[in-house]
PDB file of C-alpha atoms in Angstrom:
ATOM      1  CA  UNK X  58      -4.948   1.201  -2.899  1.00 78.00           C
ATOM      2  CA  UNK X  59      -1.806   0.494  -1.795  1.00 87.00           C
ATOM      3  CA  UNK X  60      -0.215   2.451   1.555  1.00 92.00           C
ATOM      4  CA  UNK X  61       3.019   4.639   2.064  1.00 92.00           C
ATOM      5  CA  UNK X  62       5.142   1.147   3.501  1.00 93.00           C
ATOM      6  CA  UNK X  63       4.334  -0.847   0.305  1.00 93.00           C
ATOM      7  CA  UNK X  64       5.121   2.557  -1.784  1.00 94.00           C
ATOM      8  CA  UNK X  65       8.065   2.595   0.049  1.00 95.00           C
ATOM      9  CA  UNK X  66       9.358  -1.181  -1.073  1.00 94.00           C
ATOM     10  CA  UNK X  67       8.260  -0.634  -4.289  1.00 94.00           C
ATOM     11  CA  UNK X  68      10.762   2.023  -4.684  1.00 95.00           C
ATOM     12  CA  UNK X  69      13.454   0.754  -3.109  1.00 95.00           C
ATOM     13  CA  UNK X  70      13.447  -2.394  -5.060  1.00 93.00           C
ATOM     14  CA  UNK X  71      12.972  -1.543  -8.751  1.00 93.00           C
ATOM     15  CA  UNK X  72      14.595   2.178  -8.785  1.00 95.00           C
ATOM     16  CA  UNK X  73      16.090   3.288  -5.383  1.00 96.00           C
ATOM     17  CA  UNK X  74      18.067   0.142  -3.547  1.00 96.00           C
ATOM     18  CA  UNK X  75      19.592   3.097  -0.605  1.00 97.00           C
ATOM     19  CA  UNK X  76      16.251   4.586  -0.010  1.00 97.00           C
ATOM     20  CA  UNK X  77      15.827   5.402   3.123  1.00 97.00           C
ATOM     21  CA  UNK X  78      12.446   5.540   5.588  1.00 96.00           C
ATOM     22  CA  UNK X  79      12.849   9.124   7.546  1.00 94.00           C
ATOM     23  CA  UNK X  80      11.300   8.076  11.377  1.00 89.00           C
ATOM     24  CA  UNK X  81      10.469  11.448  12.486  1.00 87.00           C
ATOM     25  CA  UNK X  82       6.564  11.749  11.301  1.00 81.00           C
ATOM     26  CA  UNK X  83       6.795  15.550  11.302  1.00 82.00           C
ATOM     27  CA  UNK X  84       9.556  15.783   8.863  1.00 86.00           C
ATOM     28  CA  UNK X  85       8.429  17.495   5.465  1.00 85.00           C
ATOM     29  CA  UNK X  86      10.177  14.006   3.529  1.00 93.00           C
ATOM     30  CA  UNK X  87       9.313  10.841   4.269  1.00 95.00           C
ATOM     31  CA  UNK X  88      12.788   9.192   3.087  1.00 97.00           C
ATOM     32  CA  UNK X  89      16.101  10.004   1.145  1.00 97.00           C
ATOM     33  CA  UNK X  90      18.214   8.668  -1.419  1.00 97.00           C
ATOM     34  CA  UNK X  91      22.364   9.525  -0.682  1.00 95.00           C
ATOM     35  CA  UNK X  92      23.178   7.811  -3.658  1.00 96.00           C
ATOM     36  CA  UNK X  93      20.507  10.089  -6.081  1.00 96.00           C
ATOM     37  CA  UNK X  94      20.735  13.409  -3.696  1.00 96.00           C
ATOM     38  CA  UNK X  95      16.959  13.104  -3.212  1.00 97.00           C
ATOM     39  CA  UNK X  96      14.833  14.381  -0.527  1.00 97.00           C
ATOM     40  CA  UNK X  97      11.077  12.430  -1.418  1.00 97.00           C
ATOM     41  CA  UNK X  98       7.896  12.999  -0.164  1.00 96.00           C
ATOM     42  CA  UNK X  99       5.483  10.347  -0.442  1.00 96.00           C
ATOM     43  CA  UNK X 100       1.276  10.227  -1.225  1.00 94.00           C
ATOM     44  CA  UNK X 101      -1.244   7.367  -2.182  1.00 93.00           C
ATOM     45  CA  UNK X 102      -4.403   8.517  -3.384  1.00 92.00           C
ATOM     46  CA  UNK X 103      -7.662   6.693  -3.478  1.00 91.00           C
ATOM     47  CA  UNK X 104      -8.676   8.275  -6.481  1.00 92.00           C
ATOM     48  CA  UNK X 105      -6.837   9.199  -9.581  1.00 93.00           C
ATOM     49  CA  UNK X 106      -6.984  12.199 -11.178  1.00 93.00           C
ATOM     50  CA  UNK X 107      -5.101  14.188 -13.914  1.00 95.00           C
ATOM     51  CA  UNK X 108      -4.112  16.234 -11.758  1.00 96.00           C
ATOM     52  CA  UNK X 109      -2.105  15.286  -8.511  1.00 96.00           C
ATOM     53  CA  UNK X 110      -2.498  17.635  -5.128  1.00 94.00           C
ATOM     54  CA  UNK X 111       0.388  18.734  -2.982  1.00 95.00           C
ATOM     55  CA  UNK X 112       0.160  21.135  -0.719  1.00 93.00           C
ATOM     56  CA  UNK X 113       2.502  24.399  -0.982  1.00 95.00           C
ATOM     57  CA  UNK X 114       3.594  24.103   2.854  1.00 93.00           C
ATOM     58  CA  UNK X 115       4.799  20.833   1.850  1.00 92.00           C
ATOM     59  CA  UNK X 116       6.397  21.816  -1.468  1.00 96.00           C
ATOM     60  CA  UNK X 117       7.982  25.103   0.329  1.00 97.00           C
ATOM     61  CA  UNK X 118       9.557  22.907   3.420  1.00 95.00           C
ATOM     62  CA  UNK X 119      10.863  20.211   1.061  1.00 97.00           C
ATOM     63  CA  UNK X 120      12.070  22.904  -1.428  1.00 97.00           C
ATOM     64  CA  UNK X 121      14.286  24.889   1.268  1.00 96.00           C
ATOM     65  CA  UNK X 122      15.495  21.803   2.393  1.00 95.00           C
ATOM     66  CA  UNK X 123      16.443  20.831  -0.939  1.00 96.00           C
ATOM     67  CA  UNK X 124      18.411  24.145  -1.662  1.00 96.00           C
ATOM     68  CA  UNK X 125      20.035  23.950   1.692  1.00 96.00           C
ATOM     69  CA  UNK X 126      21.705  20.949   0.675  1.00 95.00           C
ATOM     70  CA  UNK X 127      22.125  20.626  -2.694  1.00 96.00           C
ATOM     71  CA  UNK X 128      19.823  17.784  -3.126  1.00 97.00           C
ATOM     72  CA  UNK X 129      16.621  16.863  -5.593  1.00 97.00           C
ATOM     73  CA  UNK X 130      13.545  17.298  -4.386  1.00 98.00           C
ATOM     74  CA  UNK X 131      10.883  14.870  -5.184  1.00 97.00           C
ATOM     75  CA  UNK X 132       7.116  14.244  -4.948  1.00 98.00           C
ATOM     76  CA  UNK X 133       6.084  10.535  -5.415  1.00 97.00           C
ATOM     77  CA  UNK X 134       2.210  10.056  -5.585  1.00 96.00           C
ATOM     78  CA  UNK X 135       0.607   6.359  -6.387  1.00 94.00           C
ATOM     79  CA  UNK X 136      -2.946   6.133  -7.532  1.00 92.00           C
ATOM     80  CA  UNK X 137      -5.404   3.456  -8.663  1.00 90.00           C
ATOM     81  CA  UNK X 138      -3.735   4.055 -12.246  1.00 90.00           C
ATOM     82  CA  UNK X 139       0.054   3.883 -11.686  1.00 91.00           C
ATOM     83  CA  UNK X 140       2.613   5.831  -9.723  1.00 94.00           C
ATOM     84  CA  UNK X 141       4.087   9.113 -10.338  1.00 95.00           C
ATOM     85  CA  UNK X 142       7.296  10.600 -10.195  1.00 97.00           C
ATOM     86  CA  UNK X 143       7.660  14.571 -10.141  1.00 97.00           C
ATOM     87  CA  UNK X 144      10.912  16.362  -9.924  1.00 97.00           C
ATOM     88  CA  UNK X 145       9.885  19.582  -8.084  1.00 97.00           C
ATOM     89  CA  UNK X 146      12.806  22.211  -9.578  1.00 96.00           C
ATOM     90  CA  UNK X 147      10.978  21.644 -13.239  1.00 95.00           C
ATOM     91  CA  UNK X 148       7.198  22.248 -12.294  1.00 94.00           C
ATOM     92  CA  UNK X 149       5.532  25.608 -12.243  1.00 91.00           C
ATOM     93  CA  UNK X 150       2.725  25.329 -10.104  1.00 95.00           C
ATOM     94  CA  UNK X 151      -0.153  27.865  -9.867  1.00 95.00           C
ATOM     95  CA  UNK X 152      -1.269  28.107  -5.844  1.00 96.00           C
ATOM     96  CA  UNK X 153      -4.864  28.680  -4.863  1.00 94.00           C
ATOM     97  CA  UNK X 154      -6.703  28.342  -1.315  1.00 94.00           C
ATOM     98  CA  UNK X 155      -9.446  25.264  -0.822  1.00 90.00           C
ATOM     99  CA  UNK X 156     -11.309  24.873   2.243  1.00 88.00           C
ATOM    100  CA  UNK X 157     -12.460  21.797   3.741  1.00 81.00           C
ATOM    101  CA  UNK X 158      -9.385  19.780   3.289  1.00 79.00           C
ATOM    102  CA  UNK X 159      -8.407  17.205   5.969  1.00 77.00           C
ATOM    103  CA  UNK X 160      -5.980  18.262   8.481  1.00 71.00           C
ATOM    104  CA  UNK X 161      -4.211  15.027   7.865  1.00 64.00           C
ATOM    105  CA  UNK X 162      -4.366  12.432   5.999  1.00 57.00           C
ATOM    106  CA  UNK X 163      -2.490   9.867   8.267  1.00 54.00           C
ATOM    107  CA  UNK X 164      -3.708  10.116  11.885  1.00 52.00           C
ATOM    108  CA  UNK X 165      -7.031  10.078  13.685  1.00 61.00           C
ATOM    109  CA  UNK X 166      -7.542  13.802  13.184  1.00 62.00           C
ATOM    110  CA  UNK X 167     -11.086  14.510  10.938  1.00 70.00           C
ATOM    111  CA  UNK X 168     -11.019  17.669  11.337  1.00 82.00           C
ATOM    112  CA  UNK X 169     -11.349  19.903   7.801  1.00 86.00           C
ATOM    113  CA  UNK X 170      -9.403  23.375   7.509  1.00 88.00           C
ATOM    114  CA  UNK X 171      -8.243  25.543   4.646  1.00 90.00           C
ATOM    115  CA  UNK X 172      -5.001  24.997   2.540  1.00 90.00           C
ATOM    116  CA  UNK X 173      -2.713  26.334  -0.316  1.00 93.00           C
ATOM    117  CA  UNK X 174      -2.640  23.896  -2.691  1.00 94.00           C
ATOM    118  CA  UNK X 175      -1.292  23.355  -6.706  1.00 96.00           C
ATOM    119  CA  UNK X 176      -1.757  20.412  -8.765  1.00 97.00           C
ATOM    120  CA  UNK X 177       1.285  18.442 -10.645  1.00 97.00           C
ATOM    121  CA  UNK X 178      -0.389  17.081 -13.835  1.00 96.00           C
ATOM    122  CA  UNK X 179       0.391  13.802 -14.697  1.00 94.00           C
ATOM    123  CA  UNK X 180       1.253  14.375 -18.156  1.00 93.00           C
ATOM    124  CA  UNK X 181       3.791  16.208 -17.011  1.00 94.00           C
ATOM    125  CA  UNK X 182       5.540  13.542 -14.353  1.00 95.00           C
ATOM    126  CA  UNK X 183       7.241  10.406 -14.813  1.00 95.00           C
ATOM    127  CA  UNK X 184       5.214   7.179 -14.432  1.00 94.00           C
ATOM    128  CA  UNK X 185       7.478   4.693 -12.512  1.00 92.00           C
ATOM    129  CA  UNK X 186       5.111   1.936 -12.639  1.00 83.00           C
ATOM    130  CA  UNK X 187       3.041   1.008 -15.582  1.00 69.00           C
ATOM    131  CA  UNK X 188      -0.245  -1.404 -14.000  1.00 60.00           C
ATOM    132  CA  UNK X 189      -1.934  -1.293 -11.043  1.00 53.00           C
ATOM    133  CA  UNK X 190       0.176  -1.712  -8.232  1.00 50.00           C
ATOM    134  CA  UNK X 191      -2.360  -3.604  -5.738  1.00 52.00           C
ATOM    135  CA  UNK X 192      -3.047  -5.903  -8.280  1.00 53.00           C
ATOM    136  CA  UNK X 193       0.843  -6.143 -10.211  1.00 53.00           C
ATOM    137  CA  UNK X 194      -0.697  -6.344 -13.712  1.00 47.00           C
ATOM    138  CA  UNK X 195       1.448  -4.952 -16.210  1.00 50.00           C
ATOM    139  CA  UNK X 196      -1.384  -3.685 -18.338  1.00 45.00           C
ATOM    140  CA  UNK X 197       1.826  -2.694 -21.230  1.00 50.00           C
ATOM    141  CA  UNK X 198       2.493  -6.275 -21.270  1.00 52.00           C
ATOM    142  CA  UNK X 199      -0.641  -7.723 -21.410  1.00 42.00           C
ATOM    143  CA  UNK X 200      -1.227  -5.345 -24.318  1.00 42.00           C
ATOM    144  CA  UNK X 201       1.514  -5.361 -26.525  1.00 49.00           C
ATOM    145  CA  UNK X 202       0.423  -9.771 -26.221  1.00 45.00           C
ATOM    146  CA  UNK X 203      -2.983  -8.677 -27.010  1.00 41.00           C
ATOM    147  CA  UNK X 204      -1.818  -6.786 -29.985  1.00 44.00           C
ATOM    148  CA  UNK X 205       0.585  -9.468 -31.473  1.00 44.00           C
ATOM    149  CA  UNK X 206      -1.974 -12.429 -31.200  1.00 44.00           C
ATOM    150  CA  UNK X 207      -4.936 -10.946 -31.102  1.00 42.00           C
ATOM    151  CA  UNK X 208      -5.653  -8.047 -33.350  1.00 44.00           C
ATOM    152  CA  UNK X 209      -6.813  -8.898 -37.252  1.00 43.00           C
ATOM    153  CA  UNK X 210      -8.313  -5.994 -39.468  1.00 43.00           C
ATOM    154  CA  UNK X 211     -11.415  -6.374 -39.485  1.00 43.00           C
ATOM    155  CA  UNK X 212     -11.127  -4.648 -43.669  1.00 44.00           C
ATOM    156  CA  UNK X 213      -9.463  -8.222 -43.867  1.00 47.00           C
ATOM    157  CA  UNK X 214     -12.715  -9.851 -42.954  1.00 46.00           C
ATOM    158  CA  UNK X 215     -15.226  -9.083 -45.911  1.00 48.00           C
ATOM    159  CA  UNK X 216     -17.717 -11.358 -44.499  1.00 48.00           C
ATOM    160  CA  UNK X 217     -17.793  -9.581 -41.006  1.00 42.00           C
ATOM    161  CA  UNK X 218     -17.455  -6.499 -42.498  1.00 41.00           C
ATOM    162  CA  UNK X 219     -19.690  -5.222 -45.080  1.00 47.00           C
ATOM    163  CA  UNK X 220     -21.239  -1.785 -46.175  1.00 46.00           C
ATOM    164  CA  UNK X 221     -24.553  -2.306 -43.559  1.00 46.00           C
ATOM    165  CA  UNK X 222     -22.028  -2.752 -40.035  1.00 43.00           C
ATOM    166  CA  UNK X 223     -19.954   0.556 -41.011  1.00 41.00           C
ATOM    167  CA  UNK X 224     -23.229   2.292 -41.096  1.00 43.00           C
ATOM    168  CA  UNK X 225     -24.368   0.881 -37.733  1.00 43.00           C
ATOM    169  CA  UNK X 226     -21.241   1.564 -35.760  1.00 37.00           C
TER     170      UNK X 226
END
C-alpha cells in the first residue's frame, strides 16, 4: 500500500508538476493545483473495492470550497489495484449512515463512531495509474508483450487440441 506522501509525488510528477501539499491537517483538501483550479483530497486504501468511500462531511466541505472559488473539486483514492481520479461536480452519490467507522484514519485515535457516507464507483472515475503502484508494474505493458509474443490459437494446434480436451474444459 502506498501512503498519502508517495500519492502525493506520484501526482505531481506524471500529471500535476504545481501541486501543492496543504500543511494545515484539518483542512478538508490535502493540496491544490493553481494551474488546473483544483482543490484534491487524497485516500489510500488497503483494500480495493468497486466501490470507493468518501465521506459526505468531506465531500460537502470540499464542495463549498470549490464553489466559493471557482475551482474543481477532486477526490483521488489509490488502492492495491491502481489509483483513481473522481471529479466531484459529475458524480451523483446516494448518502447512507454506517456505524463503526474509524474516527480517523491518520492519527492515533481508534475510536469507532457513525458517519454519512456514499461510494464513487470505479467504473465511473478515471484511473491515473494503470499497475500497482508499490510495486511500478505496468500490468498494460506487460500484457499487450504477452499478447504479441505469446498468444497462438490453440484451433491452430490440432494436435493439442482435439474433440476429447473441448469436452474436458
Amino acid at each position: 500500500m502506498i501512503n498519502e506522501e508517495t500519492l502525493f509525488g506520484m501526482l505531481k510528477d506524471e500529471y500535476y508538476p504545481d501541486l501543492i501539499k496543504v500543511t494545515d491537517q484539518f483542512s478538508s483538501y490535502d493540496c491544490v493545483s493553481e494551474q488546473d483550479d483544483l482543490y484534491i483530497e487524497l485516500k489510500c486504501r488497503k483494500t480495493h473495492y468497486d466501490k470507493l468511500l468518501i465521506e459526505k462531511i468531506k465531500y460537502d466541505r470540499i464542495k463549498e470550497l470549490a464553489d466559493m472559488s471557482g475551482r474543481i473539486p477532486v477526490y483521488i483514492c489509490s488502492t492495491p489495484e491502481g489509483i483513481w481520479e473522481f471529479n466531484l461536480d459529475f458524480v451523483n452519490l446516494n448518502w447512507e449512515f454506517r456505524d463503526g467507522l474509524p474516527t480517523t484514519t491518520e492519527f492515533e485515535n481508534k475510536e469507532k463512531k457513525s458517519k454519512i457516507v456514499g461510494y464513487l464507483s470505479v467504473s465511473k472515475g478515471r484511473r491515473l495509474f494503470p499497475y500497482y503502484p508499490e510495486d511500478n508494474i505496468n500490468f498494460d505493458e506487460v500484457l499487450d508483450d504477452f499478447a504479441e509474443d505469446n498468444w497462438s490459437d490453440p484451433m491452430e494446434n490440432e494436435d493439442i487440441w482435439d474433440e476429447t480436451n473441448w469436452n474436458n474444459l
